[in-house]
Coordinates of C-alpha atoms and ligand atoms in Angstrom, one line a residue:
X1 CA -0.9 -76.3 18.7
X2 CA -0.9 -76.1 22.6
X3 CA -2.7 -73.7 24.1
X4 CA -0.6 -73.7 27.3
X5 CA 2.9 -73.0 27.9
X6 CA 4.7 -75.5 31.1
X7 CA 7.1 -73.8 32.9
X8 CA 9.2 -76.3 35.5
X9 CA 10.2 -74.2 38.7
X10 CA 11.4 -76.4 41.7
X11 CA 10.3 -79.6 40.8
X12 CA 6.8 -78.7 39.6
X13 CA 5.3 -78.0 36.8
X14 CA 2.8 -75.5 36.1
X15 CA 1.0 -74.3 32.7
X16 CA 0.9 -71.1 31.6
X17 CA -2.4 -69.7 29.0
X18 CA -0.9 -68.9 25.5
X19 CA -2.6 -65.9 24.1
X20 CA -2.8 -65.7 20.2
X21 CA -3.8 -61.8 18.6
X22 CA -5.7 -62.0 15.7
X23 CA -2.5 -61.5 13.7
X24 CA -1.1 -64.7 15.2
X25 CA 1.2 -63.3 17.8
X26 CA 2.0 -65.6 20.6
X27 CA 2.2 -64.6 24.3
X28 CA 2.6 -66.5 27.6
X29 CA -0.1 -65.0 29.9
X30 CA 2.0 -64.8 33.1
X31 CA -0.3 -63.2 35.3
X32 CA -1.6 -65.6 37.7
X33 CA 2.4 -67.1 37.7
X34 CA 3.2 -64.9 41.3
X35 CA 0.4 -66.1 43.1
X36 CA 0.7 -69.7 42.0
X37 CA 4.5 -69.8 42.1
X38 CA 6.0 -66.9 43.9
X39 CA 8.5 -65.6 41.1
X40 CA 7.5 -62.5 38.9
X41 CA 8.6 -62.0 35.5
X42 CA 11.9 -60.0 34.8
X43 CA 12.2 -57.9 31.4
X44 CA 14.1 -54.6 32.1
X45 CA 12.8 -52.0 29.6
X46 CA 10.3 -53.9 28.4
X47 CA 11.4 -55.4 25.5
X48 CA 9.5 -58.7 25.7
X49 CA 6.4 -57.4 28.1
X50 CA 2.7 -57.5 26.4
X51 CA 1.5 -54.7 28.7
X52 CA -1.6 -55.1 27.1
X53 CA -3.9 -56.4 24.6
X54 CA -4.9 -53.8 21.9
X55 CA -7.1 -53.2 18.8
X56 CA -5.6 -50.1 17.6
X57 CA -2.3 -50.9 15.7
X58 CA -0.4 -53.5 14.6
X59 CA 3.0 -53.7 14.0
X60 CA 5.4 -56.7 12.8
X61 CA 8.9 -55.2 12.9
X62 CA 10.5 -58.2 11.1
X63 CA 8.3 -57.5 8.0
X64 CA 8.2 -53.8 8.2
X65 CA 4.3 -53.6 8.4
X66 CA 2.4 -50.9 10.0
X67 CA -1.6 -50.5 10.1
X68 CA -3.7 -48.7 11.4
X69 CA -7.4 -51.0 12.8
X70 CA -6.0 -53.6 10.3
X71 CA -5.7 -51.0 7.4
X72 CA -2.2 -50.4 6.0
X73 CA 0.2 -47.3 6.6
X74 CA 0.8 -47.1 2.9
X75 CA -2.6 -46.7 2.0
X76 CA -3.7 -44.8 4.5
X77 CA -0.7 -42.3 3.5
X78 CA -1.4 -42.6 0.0
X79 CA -5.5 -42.1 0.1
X80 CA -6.5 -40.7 3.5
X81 CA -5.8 -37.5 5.8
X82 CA -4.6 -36.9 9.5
X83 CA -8.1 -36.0 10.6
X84 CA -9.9 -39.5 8.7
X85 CA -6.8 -41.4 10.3
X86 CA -7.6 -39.9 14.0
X87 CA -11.4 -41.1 13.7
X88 CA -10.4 -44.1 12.4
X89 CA -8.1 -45.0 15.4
X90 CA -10.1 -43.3 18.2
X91 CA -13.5 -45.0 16.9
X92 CA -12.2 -48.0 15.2
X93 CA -13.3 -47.7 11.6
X94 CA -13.2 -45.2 8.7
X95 CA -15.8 -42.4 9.1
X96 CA -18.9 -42.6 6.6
X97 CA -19.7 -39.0 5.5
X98 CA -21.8 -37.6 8.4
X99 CA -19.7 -38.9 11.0
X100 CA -16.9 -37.5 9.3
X101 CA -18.7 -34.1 9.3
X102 CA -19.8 -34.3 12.8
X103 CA -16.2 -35.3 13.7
X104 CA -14.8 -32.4 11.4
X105 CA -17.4 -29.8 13.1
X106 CA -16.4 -30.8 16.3
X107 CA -12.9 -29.9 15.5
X108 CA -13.6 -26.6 14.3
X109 CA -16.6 -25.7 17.2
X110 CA -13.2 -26.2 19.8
X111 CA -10.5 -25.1 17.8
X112 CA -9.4 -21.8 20.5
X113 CA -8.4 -22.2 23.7
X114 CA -10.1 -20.8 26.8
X115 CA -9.2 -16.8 26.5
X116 CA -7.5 -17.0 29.6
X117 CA -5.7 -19.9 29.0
X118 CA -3.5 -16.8 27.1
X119 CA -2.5 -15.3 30.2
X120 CA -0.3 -18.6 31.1
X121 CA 1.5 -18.3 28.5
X122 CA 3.1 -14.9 29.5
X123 CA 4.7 -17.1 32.5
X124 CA 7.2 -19.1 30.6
X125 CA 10.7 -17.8 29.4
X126 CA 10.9 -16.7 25.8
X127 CA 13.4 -19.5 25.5
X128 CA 11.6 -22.2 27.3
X129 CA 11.1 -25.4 25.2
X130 CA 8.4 -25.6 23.5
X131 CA 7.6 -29.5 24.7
X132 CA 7.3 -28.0 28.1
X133 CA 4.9 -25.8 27.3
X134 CA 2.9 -27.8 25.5
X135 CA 3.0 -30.1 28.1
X136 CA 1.9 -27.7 30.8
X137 CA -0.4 -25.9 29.1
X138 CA -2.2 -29.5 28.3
X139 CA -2.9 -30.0 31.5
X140 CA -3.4 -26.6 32.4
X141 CA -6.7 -26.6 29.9
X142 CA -7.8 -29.5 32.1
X143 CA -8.5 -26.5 34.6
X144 CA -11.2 -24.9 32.3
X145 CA -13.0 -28.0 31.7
X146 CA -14.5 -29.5 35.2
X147 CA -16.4 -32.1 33.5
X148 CA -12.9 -34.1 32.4
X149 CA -13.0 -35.0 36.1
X150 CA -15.5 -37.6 37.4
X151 CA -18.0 -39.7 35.5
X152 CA -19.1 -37.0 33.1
X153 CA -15.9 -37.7 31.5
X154 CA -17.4 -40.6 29.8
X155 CA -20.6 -39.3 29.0
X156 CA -18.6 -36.2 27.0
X157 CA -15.5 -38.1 25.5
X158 CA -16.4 -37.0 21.8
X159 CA -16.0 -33.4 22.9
X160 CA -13.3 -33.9 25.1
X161 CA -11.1 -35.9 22.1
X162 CA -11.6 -33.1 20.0
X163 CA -11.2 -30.3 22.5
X164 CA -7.5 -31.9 22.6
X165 CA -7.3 -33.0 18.9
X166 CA -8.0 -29.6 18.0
X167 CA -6.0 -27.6 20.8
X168 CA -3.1 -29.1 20.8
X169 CA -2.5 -27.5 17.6
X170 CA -3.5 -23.9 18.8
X171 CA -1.2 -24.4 21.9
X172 CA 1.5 -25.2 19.7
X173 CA 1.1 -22.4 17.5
X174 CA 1.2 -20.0 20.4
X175 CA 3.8 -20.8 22.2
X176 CA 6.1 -20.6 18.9
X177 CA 4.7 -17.1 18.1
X178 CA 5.4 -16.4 21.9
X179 CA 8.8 -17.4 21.8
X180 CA 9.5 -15.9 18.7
X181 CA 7.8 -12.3 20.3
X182 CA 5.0 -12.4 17.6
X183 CA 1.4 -12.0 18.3
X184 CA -0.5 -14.7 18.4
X185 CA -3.1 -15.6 15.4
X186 CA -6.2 -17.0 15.7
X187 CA -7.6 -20.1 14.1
X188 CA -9.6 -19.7 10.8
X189 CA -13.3 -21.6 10.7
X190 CA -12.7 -22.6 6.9
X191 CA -9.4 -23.4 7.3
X192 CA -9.2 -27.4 7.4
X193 CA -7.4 -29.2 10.4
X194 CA -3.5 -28.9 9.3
X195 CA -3.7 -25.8 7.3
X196 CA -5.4 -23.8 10.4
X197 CA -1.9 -24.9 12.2
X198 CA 0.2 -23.6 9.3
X199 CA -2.4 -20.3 9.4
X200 CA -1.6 -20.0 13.1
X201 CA 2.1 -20.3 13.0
X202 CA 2.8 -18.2 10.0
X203 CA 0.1 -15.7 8.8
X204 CA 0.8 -12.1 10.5
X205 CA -1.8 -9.6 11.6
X206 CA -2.0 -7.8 8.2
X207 CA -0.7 -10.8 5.9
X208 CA -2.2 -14.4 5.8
X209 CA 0.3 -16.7 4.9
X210 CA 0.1 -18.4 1.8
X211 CA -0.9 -22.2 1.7
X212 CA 0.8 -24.0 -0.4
X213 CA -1.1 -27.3 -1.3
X214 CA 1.9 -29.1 -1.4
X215 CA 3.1 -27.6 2.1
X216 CA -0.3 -28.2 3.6
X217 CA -0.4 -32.2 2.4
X218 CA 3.4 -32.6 3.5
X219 CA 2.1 -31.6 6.9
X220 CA -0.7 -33.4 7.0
X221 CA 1.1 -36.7 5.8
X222 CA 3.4 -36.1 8.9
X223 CA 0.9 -35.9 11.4
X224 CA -0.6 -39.0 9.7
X225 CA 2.5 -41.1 10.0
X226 CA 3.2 -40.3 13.4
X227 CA -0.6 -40.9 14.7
X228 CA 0.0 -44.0 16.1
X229 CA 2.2 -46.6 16.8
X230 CA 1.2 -48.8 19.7
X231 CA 3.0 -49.5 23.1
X232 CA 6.3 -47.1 22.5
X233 CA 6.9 -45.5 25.6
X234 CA 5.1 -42.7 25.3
X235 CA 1.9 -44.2 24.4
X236 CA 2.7 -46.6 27.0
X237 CA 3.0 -43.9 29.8
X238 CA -0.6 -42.3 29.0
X239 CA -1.7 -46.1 29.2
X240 CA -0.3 -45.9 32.8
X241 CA -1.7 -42.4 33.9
X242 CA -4.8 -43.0 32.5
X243 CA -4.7 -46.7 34.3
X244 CA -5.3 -44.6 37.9
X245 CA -8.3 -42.8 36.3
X246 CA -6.6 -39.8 35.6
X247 CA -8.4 -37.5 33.1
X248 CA -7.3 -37.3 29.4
X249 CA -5.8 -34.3 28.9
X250 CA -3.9 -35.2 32.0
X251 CA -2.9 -38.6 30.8
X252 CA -2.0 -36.5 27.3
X253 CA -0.2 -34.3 28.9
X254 CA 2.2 -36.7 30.6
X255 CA 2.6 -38.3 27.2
X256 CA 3.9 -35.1 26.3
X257 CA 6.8 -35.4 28.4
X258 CA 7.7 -39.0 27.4
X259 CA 7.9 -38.3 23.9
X260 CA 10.0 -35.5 24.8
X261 CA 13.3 -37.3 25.1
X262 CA 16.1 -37.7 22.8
X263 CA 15.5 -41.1 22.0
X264 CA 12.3 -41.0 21.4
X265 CA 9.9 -38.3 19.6
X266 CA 12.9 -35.6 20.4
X267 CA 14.9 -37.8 17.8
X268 CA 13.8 -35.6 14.8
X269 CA 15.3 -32.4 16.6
X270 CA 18.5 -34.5 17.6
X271 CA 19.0 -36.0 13.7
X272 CA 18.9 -32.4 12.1
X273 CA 21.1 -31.0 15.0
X274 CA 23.8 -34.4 14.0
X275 CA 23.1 -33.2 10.1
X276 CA 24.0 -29.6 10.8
X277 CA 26.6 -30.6 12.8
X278 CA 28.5 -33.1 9.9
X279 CA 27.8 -30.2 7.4
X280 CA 29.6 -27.3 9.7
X281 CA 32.6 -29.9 10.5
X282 CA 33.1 -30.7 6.7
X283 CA 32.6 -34.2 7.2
X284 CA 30.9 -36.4 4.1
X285 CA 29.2 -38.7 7.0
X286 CA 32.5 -41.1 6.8
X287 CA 33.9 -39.7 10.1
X288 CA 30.5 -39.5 12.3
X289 CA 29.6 -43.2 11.1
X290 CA 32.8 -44.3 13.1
X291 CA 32.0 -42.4 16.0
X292 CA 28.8 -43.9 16.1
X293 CA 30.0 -47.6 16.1
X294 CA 32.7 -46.3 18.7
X295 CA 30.6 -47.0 22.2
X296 CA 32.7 -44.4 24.0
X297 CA 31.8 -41.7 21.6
X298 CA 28.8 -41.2 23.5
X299 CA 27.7 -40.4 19.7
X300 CA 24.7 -42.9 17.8
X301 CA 23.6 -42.1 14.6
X302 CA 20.2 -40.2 15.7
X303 CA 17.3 -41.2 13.4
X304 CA 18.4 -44.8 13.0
X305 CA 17.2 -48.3 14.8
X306 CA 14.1 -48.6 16.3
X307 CA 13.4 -51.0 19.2
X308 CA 10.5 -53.1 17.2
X309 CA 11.8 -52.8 13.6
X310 CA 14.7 -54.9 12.5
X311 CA 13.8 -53.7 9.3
X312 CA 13.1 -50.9 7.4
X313 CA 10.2 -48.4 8.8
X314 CA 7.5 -48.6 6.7
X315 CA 6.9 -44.6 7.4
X316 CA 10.8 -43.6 6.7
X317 CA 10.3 -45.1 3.4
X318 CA 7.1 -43.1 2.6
X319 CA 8.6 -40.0 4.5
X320 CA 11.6 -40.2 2.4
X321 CA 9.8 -40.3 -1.1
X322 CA 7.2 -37.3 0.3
X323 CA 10.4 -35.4 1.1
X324 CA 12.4 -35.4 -2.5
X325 CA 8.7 -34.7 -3.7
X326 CA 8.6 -31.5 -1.6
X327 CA 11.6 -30.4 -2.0
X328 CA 11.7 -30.8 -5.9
X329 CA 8.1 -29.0 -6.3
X330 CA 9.4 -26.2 -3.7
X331 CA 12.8 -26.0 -6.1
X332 CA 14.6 -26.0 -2.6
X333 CA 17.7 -27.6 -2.2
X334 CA 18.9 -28.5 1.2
X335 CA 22.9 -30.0 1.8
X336 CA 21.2 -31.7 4.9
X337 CA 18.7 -33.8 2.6
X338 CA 22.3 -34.9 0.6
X339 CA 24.3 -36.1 3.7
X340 CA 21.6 -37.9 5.1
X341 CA 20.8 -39.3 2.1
X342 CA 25.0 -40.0 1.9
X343 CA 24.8 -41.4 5.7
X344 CA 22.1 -43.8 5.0
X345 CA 23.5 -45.3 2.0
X346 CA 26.7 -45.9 4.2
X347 CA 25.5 -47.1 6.8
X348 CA 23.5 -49.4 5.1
X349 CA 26.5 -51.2 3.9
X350 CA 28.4 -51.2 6.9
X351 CA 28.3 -54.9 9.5
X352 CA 27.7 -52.5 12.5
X353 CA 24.5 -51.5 11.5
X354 CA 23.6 -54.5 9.2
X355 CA 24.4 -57.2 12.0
X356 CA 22.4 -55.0 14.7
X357 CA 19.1 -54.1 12.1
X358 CA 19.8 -50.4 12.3
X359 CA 17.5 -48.5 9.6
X360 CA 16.3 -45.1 9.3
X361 CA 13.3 -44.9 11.2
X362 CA 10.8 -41.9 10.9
X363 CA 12.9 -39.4 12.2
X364 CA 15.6 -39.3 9.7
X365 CA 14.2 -38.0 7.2
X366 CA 11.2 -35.6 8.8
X367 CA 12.7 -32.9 10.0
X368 CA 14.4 -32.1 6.5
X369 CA 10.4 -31.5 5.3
X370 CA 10.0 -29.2 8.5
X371 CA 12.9 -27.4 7.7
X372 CA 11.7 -27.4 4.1
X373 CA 8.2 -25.8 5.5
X374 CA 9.7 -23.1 8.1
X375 CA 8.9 -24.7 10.8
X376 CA 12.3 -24.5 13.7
X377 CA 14.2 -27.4 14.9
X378 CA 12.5 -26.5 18.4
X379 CA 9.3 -27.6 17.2
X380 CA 9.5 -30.8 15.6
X381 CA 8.5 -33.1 18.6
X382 CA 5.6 -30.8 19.0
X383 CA 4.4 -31.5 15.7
X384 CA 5.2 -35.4 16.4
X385 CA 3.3 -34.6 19.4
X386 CA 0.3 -32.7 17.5
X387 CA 0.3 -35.8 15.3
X388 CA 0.4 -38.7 18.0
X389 CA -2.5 -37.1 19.7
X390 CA -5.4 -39.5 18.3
X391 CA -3.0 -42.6 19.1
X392 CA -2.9 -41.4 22.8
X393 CA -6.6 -40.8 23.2
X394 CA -7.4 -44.2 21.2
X395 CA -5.5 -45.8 23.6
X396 CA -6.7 -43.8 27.0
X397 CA -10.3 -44.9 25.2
X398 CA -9.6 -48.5 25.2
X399 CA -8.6 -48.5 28.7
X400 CA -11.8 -46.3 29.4
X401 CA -14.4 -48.8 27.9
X402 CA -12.4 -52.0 29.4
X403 CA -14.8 -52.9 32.5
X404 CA -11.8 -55.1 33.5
X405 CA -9.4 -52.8 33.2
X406 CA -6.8 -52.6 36.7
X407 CA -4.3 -49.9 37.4
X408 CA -1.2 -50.8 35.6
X409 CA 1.3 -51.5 38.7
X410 CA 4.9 -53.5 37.4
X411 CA 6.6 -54.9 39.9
X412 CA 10.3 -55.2 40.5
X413 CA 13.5 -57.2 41.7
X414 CA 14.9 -55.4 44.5
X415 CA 18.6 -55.2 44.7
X416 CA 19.6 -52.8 47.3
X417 CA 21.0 -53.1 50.5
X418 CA 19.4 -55.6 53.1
X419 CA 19.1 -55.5 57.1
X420 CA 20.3 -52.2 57.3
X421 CA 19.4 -49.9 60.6
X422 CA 18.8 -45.9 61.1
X423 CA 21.7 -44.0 62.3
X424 CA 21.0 -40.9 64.4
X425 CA 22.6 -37.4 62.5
X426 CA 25.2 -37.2 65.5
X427 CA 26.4 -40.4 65.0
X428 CA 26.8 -40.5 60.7
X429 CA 30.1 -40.0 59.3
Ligands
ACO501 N1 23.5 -45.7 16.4 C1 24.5 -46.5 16.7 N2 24.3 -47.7 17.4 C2 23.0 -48.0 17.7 C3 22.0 -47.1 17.4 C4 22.2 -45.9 16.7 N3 21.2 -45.1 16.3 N4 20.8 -47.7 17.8 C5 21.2 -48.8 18.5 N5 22.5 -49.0 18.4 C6 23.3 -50.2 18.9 C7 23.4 -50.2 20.4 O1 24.5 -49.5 20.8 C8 23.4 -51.6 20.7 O2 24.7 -52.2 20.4 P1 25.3 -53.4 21.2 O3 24.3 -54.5 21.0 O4 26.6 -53.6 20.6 O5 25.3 -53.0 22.6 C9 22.4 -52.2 19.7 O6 22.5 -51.3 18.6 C10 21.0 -52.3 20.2 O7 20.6 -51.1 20.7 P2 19.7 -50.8 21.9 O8 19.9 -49.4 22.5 O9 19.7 -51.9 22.9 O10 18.3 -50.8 21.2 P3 16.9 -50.3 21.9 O11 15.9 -51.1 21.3 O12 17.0 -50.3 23.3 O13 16.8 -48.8 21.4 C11 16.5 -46.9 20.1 C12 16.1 -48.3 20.3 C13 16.3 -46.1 21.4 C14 15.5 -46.3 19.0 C15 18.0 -46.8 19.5 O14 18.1 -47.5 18.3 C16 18.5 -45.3 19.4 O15 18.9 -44.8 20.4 N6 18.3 -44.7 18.2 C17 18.7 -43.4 18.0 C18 17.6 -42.5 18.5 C19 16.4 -42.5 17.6 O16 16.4 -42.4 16.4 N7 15.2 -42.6 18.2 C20 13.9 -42.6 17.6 C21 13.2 -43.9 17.7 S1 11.7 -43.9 16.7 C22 10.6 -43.0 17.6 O17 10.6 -42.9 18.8 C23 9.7 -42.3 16.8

């Protein structure tokens, strides 16, 4: 096989590197093409760009394969836990038993948040979203810890990854029992990493709340499905932050605010609101499958399609067997679980979705377990968030430790207007 690609451009010919992973993907290393040839590259949105090459995850969206440093989703799901998972992507293999300890302690010695970081959150309105809190309060924690700026920052990025591992969590749990006017509960030192949060949401001051083991693994499964996932655009914007040298919890932070959107982490909120909203209208899912094939509706079918799976998500199907699991041991039964179950199986069969690979991804099926738990529509990207922490600080890591790493800086075709002149206010139109 060549190891060069040729590319004819005006009469000449020039070759172009071929980079092969180690799971035999195939990229044309373009960077040297401007300078030898004057064009750039143009992929709008991405779709075909290697921004990067990465150790962390690998996906193959044909196949429907997902692991984690080479180790499969499903057995990671089946055998590990959200806090294993995190050391495993942020250090690059599973934890023996002291490092898992150390890890673990480390967690729990940073598990509250500056005492005065509790003052900022009497700022925000008691409907405010809790995304942008989290968000702001992220980077507001950057305040309290000086030595995330400069080069200490290497020197301390154990404590610094668990500062945010862990607080993230407590952040999250405040600004829910803000909103909701409750007082806010501290974390519990025997409490392990996912039943802490549930602790902090839901115990009041006189009454700890009762934890479930069921609840607490559903949880945990969910932060551990969503902990990584490579370049989506998310993790690809706390690549670019942290590219300038901007500190983690800044970099997080920003991530924070790209996973926020609708079409992206916000999808779980967006696919219970669309379940909700077939259940109130009396529709059996017939009627909102047309809309969604009907461009003009301005309606998709939230929780389907993916931009690198043309197949099925390997984490909907585990998601989807952890949530008839729950629900059954709970005896809860949710008319939400039944049209989405019903919407799925339509859609399946219809050309629309079958010509254009549109399958549930993660987020169909999710935010019936959070509903299932307690936990408001409001606050399911923040738990996406809580659980894609790790990914985001394995990748600001990689981009740490890479001596040749360069600020990431795309280019673009302009298309505006040309060989225009400034017109003095007096004489505009
Ligand atoms: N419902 C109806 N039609 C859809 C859907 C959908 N959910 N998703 C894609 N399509 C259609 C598009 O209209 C387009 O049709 P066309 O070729 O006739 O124009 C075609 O399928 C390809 O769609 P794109 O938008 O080009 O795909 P892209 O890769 O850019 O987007 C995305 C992927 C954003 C996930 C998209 O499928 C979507 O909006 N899904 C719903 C939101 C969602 O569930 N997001 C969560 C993603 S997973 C995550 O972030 C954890």
């Amino acid at each position: 096989m060549s190891n060069v690609a040729k590319l004819e451009l005006e009469g000449k010919v020039y070759e172009l590197p071929i980079v092969v992973g180690t799971e035999g993907e195939k990229a044309i290393d373009v960077s040297a093409l401007r300078s030898a040839t004057g064009h750039i590259t143009s992929d709008d949105g991405y779709g075909n760009t290697g921004s990067c090459n990465s150790a962390i995850t690998f996906i193959d969206g044909e196949k429907g394969i997902l692991r984690y440093r080479g180790i499969p989703i499903e057995e990671l799901a089946e055998q590990s836990t959200f806090v294993e998972a995190a050391y495993l992507l942020i250090y690059g293999h599973l934890p023996n038993s002291d490092e898992m300890k150390r890890f673990s302690d480390l967690l729990t010695k940073n598990e509250n948040i500056h005492e005065d970081m509790k003052h900022h959150f009497e700022g925000f309105p008691a409907n405010a979203h809790p995304m942008a809190i989290l968000s702001a309060m992220i980077n507001a924690s950057s305040c309290f810890y000086p030595g995330l700026m400069g080069p200490a920052n290497k020197a301390r990025f154990d404590i610094h990854a668990a500062r945010l591992i862990s607080q993230v969590r407590t952040i999250a749990a405040f600004s829910y029992r803000k909103s909701h006017g409750l007082p806010t509960i501290y974390p519990k030192r025997q409490y392990k990493y996912t039943a802490n949060f549930l602790h902090m949401m839901f115990s009041d001051i006189y009454e700890d709340y009762e934890l479930k083991p069921e609840v607490v693994k559903a949880l945990d499964l969910i932060f551990l499905l969503h902990a990584d996932h490579e370049q989506n655009c998310s993790t690809s914007t706390v690549r670019m932050v942290a590219s300038s040298q901007a500190n983690m919890f800044a970099s997080a932070a920003a991530g924070v605010c790209a996973l926020w959107g609708p079409l992206h982490g916000g999808a779980n909120q967006a696919v219970i609101e669309m379940l909700g909203q077939i259940h109130r209208s009396g529709d059996d899912g017939s009627r909102f499958i047309q809309a969604a094939k009907d461009k003009n509706s301005g309606q998709r079918l939230m929780g389907f399609g993916h931009r690198v799976y043309k197949n099925y998500d390997p984490r909907a199907r585990i998601i989807k067997k952890a949530c008839d699991e729950l629900l059954n041991s709970m005896h809860v039964t949710d008319p939400l679980l039944d049209i989405a179950k019903r919407l799925e199986e339509a859609a399946l069969k219809e050309s629309y979705f079958i010509e254009r690979k549109l399958y549930p991804n993660v987020d169909f099926y999710s935010g019936i377990i959070m509903r299932a738990i307690g936990i408001p529509t409001e606050m399911f990207t923040v738990i996406f968030a809580i659980g894609r922490m790790p990914g985001w600080i394995a990748n600001f890591k990689e981009i740490m430790d890479d001596p040749k790493a360069r600020i990431y800086r795309p280019r673009q075709v302009y298309v505006g207007p040309v060989g225009q002149r400034y017109t003095p206010i007096a004489q505009r139109k």
